[in-house]
Coordinates of C-alpha atoms in Angstrom, one line a residue:
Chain A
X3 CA -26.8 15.7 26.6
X4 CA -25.4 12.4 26.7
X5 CA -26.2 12.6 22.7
X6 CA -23.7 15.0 22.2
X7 CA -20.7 13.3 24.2
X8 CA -21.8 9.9 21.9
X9 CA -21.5 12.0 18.9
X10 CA -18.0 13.6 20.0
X11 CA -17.0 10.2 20.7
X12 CA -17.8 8.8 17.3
X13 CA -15.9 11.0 15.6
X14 CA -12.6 11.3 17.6
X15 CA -12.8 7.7 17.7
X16 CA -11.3 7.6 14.5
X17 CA -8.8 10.2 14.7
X18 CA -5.2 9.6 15.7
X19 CA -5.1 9.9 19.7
X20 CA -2.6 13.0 19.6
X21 CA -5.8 15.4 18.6
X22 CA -8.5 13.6 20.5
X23 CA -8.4 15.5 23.7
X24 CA -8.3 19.2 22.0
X25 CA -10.6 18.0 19.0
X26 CA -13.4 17.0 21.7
X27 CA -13.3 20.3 23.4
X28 CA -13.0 22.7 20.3
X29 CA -16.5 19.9 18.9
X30 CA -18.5 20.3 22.6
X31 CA -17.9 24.0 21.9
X32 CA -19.2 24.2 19.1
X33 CA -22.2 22.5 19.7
X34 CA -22.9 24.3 22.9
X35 CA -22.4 27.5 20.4
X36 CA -24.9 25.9 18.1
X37 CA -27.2 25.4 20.7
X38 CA -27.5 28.3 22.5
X39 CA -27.9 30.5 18.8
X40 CA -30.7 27.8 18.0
X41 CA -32.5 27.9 21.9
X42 CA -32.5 31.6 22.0
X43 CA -32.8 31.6 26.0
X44 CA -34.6 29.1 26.4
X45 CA -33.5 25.5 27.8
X46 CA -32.5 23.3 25.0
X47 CA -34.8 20.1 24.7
X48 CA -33.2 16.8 23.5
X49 CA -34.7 17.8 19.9
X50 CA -33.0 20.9 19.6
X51 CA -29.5 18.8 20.4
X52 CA -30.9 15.6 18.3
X53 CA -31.3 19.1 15.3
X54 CA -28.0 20.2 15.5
X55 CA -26.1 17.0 15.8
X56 CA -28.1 16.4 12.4
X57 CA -26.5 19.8 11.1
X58 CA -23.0 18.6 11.6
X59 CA -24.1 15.5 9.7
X60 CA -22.5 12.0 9.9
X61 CA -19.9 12.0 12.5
X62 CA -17.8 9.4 9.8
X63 CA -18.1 12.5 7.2
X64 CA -16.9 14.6 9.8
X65 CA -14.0 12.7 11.2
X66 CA -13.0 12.6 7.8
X67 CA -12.4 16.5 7.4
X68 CA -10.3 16.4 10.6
X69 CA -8.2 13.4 9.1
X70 CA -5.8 14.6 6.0
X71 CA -3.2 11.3 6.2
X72 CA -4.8 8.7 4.0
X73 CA -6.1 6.0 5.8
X74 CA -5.5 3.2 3.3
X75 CA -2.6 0.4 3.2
X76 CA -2.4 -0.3 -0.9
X77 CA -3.7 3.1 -2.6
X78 CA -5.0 2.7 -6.5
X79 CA -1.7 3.0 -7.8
X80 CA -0.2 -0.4 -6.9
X81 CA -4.0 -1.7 -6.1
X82 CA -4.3 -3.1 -9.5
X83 CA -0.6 -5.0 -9.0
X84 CA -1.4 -5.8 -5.9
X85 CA -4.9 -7.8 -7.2
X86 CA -3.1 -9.7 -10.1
X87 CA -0.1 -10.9 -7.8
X88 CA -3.1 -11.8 -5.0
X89 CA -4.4 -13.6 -7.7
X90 CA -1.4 -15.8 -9.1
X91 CA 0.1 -16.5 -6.3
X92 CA -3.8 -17.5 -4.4
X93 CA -4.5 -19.8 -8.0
X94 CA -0.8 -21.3 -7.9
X95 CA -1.4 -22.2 -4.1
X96 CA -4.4 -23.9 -4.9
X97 CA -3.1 -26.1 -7.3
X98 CA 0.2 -27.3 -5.6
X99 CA -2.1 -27.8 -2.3
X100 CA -4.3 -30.1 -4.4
X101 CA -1.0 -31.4 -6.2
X102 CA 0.2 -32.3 -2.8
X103 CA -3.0 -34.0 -1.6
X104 CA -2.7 -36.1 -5.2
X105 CA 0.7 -36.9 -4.1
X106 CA 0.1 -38.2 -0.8
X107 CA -3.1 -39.9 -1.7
X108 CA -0.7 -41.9 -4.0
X109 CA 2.3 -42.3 -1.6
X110 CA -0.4 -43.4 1.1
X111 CA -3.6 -44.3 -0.3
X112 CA -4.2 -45.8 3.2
X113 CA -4.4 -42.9 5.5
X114 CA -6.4 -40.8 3.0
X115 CA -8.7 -39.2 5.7
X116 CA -5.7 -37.7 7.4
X117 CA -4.1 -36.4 4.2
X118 CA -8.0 -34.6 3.9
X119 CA -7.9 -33.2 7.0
X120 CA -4.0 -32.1 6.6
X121 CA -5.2 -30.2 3.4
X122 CA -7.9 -28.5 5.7
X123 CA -5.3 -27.6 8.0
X124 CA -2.9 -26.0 5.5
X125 CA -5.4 -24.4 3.5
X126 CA -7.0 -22.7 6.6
X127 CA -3.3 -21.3 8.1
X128 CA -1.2 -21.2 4.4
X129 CA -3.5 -19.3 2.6
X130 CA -4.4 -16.7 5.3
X131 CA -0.4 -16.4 5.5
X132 CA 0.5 -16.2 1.5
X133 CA -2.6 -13.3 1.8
X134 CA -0.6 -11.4 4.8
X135 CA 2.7 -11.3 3.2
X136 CA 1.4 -10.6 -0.1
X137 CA -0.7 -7.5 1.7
X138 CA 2.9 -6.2 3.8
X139 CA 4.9 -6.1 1.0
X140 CA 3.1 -3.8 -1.2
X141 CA 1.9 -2.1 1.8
X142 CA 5.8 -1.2 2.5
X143 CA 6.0 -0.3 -1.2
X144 CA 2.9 1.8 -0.8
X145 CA 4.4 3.3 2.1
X146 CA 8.0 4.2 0.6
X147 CA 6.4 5.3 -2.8
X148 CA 4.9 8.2 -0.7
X149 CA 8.2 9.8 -0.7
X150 CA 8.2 10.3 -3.9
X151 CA 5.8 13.4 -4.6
X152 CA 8.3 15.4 -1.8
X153 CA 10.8 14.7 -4.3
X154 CA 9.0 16.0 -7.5
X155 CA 8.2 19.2 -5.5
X156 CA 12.3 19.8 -4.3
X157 CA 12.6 19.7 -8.4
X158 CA 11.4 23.4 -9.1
X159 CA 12.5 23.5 -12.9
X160 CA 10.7 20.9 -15.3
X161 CA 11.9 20.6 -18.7
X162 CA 10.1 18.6 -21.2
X163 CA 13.2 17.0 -22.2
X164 CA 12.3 15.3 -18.9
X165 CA 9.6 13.5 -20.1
X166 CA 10.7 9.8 -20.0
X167 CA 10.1 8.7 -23.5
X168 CA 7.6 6.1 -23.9
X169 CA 9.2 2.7 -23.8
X170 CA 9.6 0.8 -26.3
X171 CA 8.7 -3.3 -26.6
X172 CA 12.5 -3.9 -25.6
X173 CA 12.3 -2.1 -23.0
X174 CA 8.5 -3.1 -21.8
X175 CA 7.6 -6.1 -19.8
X176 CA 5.3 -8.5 -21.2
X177 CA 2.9 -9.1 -17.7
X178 CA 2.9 -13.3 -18.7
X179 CA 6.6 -13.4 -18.0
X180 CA 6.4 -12.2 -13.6
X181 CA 3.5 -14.1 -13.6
X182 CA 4.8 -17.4 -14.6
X183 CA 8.1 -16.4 -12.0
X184 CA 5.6 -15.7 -9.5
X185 CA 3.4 -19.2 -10.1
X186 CA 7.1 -21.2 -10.5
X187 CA 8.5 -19.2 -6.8
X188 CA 5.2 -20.0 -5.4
X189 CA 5.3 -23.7 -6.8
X190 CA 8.4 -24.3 -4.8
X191 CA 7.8 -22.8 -1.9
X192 CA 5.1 -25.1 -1.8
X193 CA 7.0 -27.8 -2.5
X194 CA 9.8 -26.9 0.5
X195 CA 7.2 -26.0 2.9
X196 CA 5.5 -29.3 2.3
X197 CA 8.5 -31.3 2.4
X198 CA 12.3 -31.5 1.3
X199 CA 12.2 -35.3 1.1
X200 CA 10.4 -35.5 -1.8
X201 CA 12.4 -33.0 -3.9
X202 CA 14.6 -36.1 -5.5
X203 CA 15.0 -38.7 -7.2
X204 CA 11.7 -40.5 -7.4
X205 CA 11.1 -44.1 -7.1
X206 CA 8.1 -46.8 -8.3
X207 CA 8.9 -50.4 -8.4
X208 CA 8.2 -53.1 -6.3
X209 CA 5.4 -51.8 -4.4
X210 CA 8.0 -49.3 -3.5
X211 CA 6.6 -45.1 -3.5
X212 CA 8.7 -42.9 -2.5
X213 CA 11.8 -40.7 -2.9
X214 CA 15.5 -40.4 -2.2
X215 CA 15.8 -36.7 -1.2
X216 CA 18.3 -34.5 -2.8
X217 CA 18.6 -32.9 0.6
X218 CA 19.6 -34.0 4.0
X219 CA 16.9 -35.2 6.1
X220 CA 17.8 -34.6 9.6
X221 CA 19.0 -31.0 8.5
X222 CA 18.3 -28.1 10.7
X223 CA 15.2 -26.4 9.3
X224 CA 17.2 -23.6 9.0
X225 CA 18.4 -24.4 5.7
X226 CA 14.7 -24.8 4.7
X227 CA 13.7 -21.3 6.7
X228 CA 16.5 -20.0 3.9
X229 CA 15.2 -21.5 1.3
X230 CA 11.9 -20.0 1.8
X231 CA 13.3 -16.4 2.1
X232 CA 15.2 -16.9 -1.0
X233 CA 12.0 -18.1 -3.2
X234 CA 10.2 -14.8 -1.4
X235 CA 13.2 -12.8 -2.4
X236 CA 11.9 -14.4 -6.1
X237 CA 8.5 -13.1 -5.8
X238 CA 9.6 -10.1 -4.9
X239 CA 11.3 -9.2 -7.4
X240 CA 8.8 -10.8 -10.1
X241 CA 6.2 -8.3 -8.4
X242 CA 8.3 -5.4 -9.0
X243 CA 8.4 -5.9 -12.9
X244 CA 4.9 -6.0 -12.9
X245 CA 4.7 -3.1 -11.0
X246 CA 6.8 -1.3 -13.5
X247 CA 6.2 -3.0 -16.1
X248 CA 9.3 -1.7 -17.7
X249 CA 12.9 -2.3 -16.7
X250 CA 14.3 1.3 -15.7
X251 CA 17.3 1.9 -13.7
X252 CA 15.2 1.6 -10.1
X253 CA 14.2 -1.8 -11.0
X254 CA 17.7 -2.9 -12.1
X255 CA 19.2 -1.7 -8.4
X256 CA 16.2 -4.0 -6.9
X257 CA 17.0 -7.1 -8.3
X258 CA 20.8 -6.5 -8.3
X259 CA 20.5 -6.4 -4.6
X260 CA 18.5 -9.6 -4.3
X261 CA 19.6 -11.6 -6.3
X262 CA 23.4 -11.1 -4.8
X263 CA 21.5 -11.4 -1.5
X264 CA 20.4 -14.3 -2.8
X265 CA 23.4 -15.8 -4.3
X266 CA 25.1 -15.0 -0.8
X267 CA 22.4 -17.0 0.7
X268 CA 22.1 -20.0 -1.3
X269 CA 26.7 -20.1 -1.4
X270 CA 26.5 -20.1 2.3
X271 CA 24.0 -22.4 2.7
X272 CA 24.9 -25.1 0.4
X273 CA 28.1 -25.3 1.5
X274 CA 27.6 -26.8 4.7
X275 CA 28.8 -30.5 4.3
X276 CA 25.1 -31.1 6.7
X277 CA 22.7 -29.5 3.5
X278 CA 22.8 -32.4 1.5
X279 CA 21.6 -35.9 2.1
X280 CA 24.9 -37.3 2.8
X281 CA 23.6 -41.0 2.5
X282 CA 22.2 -40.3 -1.4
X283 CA 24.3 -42.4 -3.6
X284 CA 23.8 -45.4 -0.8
X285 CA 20.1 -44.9 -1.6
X286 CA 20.4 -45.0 -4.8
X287 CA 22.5 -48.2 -4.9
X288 CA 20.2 -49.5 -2.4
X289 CA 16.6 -49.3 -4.1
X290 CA 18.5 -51.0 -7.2
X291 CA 18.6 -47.7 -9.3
X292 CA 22.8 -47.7 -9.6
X293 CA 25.1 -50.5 -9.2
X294 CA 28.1 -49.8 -7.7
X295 CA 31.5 -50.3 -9.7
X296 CA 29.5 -49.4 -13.0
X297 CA 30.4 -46.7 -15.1
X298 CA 26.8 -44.7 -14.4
X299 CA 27.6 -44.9 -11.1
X300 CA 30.8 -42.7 -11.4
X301 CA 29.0 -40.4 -13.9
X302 CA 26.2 -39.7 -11.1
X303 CA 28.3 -39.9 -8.3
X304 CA 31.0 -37.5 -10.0
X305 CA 28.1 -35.1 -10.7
X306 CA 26.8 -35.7 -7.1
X307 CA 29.5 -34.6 -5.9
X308 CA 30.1 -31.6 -8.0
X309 CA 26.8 -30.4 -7.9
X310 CA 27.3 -27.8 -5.4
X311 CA 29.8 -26.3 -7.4
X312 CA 27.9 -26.4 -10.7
X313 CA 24.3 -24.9 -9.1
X314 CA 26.4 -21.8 -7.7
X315 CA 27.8 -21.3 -11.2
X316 CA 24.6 -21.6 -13.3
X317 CA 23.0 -19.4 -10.5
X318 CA 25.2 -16.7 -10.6
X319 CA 25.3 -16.9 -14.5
X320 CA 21.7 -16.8 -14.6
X321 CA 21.5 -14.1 -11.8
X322 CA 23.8 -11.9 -13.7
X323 CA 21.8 -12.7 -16.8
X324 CA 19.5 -11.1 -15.6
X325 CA 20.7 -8.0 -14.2
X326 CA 22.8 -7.6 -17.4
X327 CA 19.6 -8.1 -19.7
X328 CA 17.5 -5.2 -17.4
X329 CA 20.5 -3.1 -17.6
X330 CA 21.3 -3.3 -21.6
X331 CA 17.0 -2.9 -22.0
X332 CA 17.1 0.2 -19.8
X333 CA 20.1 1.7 -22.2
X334 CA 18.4 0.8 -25.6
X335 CA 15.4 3.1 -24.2
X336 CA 17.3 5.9 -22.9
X337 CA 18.9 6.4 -26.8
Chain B
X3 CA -33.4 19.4 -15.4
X4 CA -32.1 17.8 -12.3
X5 CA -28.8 17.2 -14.4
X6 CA -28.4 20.4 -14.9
X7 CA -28.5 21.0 -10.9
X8 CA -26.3 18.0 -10.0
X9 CA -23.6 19.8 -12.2
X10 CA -23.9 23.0 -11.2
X11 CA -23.6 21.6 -7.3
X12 CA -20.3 19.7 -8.2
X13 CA -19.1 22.8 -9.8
X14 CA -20.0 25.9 -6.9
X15 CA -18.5 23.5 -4.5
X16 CA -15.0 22.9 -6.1
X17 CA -15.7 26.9 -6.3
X18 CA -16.0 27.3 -2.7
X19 CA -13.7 24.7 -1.2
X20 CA -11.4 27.2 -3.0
X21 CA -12.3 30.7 -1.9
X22 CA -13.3 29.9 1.1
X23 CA -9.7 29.9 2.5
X24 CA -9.4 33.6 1.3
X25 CA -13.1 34.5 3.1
X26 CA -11.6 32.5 6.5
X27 CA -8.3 34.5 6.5
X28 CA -9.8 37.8 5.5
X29 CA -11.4 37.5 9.3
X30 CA -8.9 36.5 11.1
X31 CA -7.1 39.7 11.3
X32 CA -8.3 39.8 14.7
X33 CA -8.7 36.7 16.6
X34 CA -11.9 34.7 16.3
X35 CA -13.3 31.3 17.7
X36 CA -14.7 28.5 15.0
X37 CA -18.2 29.3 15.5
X38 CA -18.0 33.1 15.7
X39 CA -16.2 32.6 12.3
X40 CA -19.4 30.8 10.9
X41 CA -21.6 33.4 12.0
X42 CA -19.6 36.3 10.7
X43 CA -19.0 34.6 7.3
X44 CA -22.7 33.7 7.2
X45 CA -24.0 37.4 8.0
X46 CA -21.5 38.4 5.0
X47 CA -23.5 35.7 2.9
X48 CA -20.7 33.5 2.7
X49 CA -22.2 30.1 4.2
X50 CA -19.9 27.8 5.7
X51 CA -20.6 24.4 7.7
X52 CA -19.0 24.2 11.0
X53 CA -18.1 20.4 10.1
X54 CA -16.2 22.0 7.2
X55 CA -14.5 25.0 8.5
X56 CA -13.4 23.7 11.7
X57 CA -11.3 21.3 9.8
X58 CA -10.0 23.9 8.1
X59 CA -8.8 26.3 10.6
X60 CA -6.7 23.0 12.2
X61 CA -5.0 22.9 8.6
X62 CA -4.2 26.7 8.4
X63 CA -3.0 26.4 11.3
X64 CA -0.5 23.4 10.8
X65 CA 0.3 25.0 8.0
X66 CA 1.5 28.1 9.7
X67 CA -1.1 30.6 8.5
X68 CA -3.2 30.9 11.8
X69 CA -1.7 30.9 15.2
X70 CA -4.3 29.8 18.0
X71 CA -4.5 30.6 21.7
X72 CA -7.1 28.9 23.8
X73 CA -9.0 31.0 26.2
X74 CA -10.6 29.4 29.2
X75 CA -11.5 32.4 31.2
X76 CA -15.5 32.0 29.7
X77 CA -17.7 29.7 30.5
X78 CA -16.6 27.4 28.3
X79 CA -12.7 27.0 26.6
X80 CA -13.2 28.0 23.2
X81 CA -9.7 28.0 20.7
X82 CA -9.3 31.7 19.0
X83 CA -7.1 32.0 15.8
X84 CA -5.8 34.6 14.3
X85 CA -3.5 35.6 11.2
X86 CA 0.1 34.6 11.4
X87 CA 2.5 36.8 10.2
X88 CA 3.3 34.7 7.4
X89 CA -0.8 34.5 6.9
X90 CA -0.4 38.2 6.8
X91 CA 1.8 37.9 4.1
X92 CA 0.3 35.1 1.7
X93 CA -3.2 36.9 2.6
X94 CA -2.2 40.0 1.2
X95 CA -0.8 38.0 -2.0
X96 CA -3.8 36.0 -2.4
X97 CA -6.1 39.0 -2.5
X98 CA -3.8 40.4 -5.2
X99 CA -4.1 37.1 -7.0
X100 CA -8.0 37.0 -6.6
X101 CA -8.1 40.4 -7.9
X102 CA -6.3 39.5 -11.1
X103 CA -8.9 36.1 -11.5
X104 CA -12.3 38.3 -10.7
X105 CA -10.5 41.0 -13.9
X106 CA -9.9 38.3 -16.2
X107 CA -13.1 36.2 -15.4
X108 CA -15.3 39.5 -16.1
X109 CA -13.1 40.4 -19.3
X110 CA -14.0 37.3 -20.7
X111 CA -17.3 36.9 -19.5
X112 CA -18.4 40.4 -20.8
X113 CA -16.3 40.0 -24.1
X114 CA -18.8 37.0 -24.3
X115 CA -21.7 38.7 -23.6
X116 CA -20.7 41.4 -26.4
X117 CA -20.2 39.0 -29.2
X118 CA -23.7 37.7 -28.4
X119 CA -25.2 41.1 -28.3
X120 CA -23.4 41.6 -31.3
X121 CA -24.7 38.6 -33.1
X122 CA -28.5 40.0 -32.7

């Protein structure tokens, strides 16, 4: 008999706990019913229970009948999206991670064991991590889509005029363009993560490797916690048009709400006198590439200090670009 | 030859996974328990694994075509359904409906078998 309760258990095992309990009774029921109509009076031998546990077949097959919800996290809708964003962003990861190791092997040639086992490190917790967020955020998608077949039954009258027409090469997305905005987002995360102080000006003379960072050192990691979002944000938003493949009004709404999220972001953030290296044009004077009092030094130090200015404009005329652009390729379809 | 079976297979059970919900609710106009269900639909020659219809009655029965009552006063609890009202009601239209199939399945069928009779 103890067959029959390890049976029971391996199919409710996999159903959700709410129908376990009442699931277990109706199943010992059953095969107690099974049984008895097999036994015909007489006391059931472990081969009559091993027979009809074989009737009811693989407890997996059966489990499966009882469960309707379905039990995957990316269905074969957004699967193949899902594989080819895996795929750039796994690929770009790779090659900045070996960039990096490059880098530092030439920054330090010294210490080149450590730099090997720094690349183990990362590569053992940063791609595990780019796989997990990759995996939640078309999981989410997957799990949001599945309002939308409620919504096609509240729609009781379908007209053909319904029929989205098929979109034209405006209107279409090539798949090269996300995929090189998902291998450039990916490329700078990369290069944040690994660290702000070499995003600047770079420097090789006298012996001298290094560079003067665009960005303020002893910053809170905040900023660079920000940046990181933002550059997700990016990827995002690159994975969408692949997704759809075609700009349509949903996808215009998407990106207009990140990228003014992201405009938001990026305005607050560099804004704070502490986000930029405050000591920059002092480098620069100091490792010899400006003199002071010369007229290059006013034209960089003018732009230095407009620069914040300047980024938020060419951001927010490319962001707007772009939402402009999806908008005017979703109109030239609908005519 | 075998092909020939694999196909027919596929085919009788998309045929079945269908009508089978009309043989289920055409007993269930008095309450039954799952496996007295399988028995009764078996001795009427409609054959039904108990993996495969108990499933099935939970669903009608979410759905709001059974109602269910457990009885524990036998020797073992055992879950008896029975028709809804509003399983009543889509019964009823389903028979219709099945009705109208089985007419215009053997219209077409026999119309087929004419023009071959025809033909000789």
């Amino acid at each position: 008999m103890e067959l029959i309760e390890r049976y029971i258990y391996a199919v409710i095992q996999k159903l959700p706990q709410s129908q376990r309990e009442e699931i277990s009774i109706e199943l010992r029921g059953l095969i107690q019913d099974m049984l008895e109509e097999r036994v015909e009076g007489r006391k059931p031998t472990d081969r009559d229970v091993e027979e009809v546990l074989q009737e009811l077949g693989n407890p997996k097959n059966l489990a499966g009948q009882y469960r309707e919800s379905k039990n995957y996290l990316i269905g074969p809708e957004l699967y193949d999206s899902f594989i080819l964003v895996l795929k750039v962003v796994m690929i770009t990861l790779s090659i900045v991670l070996a960039i990096e190791f490059v880098v530092q092997i030439i920054i330090e040639p010294m210490s080149i064991l450590e730099h090997f086992i720094d690349l183990i490190v990362t590569v053992v917790t940063v791609i595990p991590t780019a796989f997990g967020w990759t995996a939640i955020w078309f999981a989410l998608a997957e799990h949001f889509s599945e309002i939308n077949p409620k919504d096609l039954k509240m729609e009781k009258e379908w007209k053909p005029s319904d029929l989205p027409p098929i979109p034209d090469t405006k209107g279409q997305i090539k798949r090269t363009d996300p995929i090189a905005g998902i291998i450039f987002y990916v490329f700078l995360i990369a290069l944040f993560s690994f660290s702000t102080n070499y995003f600047g000006v770079w420097i090789f003379r006298d012996g001298y490797r290094g560079a003067i960072p665009f960005l303020n050192p002893e910053a809170n990691n905040i900023f660079l916690l920000f940046i990181i979002l933002i550059l997700g944000f990016g990827i995002i938003k690159e994975s969408l048009k692949l997704v759809y493949r075609k700009w349509n009004v949903q996808l215009v709404v998407f990106t207009a709400i990140l990228n003014v999220v992201s405009f938001l972001v990026v305005m607050l953030m560099i804004s704070e006198p502490e986000f930029w290296n405050p000591t920059f044009m002092n480098e620069l004077v100091q490792y010899g590439v400006l003199s002071e009092g010369t007229e290059a030094y006013q034209t960089v130090h003018t732009i230095w200090n407009q620069s914040t200015r300047w980024i938020l404009v060419f951001m927010a005329i490319g962001l707007i670009w772009e939402i402009v652009d999806g908008l005017v390729k979703v109109f030239r379809q609908k005519k | 030859m075998s092909n020939v079976n694999d196909h027919l297979d596929k085919l009788m059970q998309e045929l079945r996974r269908g009508t089978l919900t009309i043989g289920v609710l055409s007993q269930l106009s008095e309450p039954q328990y799952g496996y007295s269900l399988v028995t009764m639909l078996g001795d009427k020659g409609i054959h039904v694994e108990p993996g495969t219809l108990y499933p099935l009655l939970r669903r009608l029965e979410k759905q709001g075509l059974l109602d269910s009552k457990w009885d524990t006063n036998e020797s073992r609890p055992r879950k008896y359904y029975l028709l809804s009202k509003t399983g009543k009601e889509v019964y009823c239209l389903l028979v219709g409906e099945w009705m109208g199939i089985v007419d215009s399945l053997n219209h077409v069928i026999q119309q087929k078998g004419e023009e071959e009779n025809g033909a000789d």
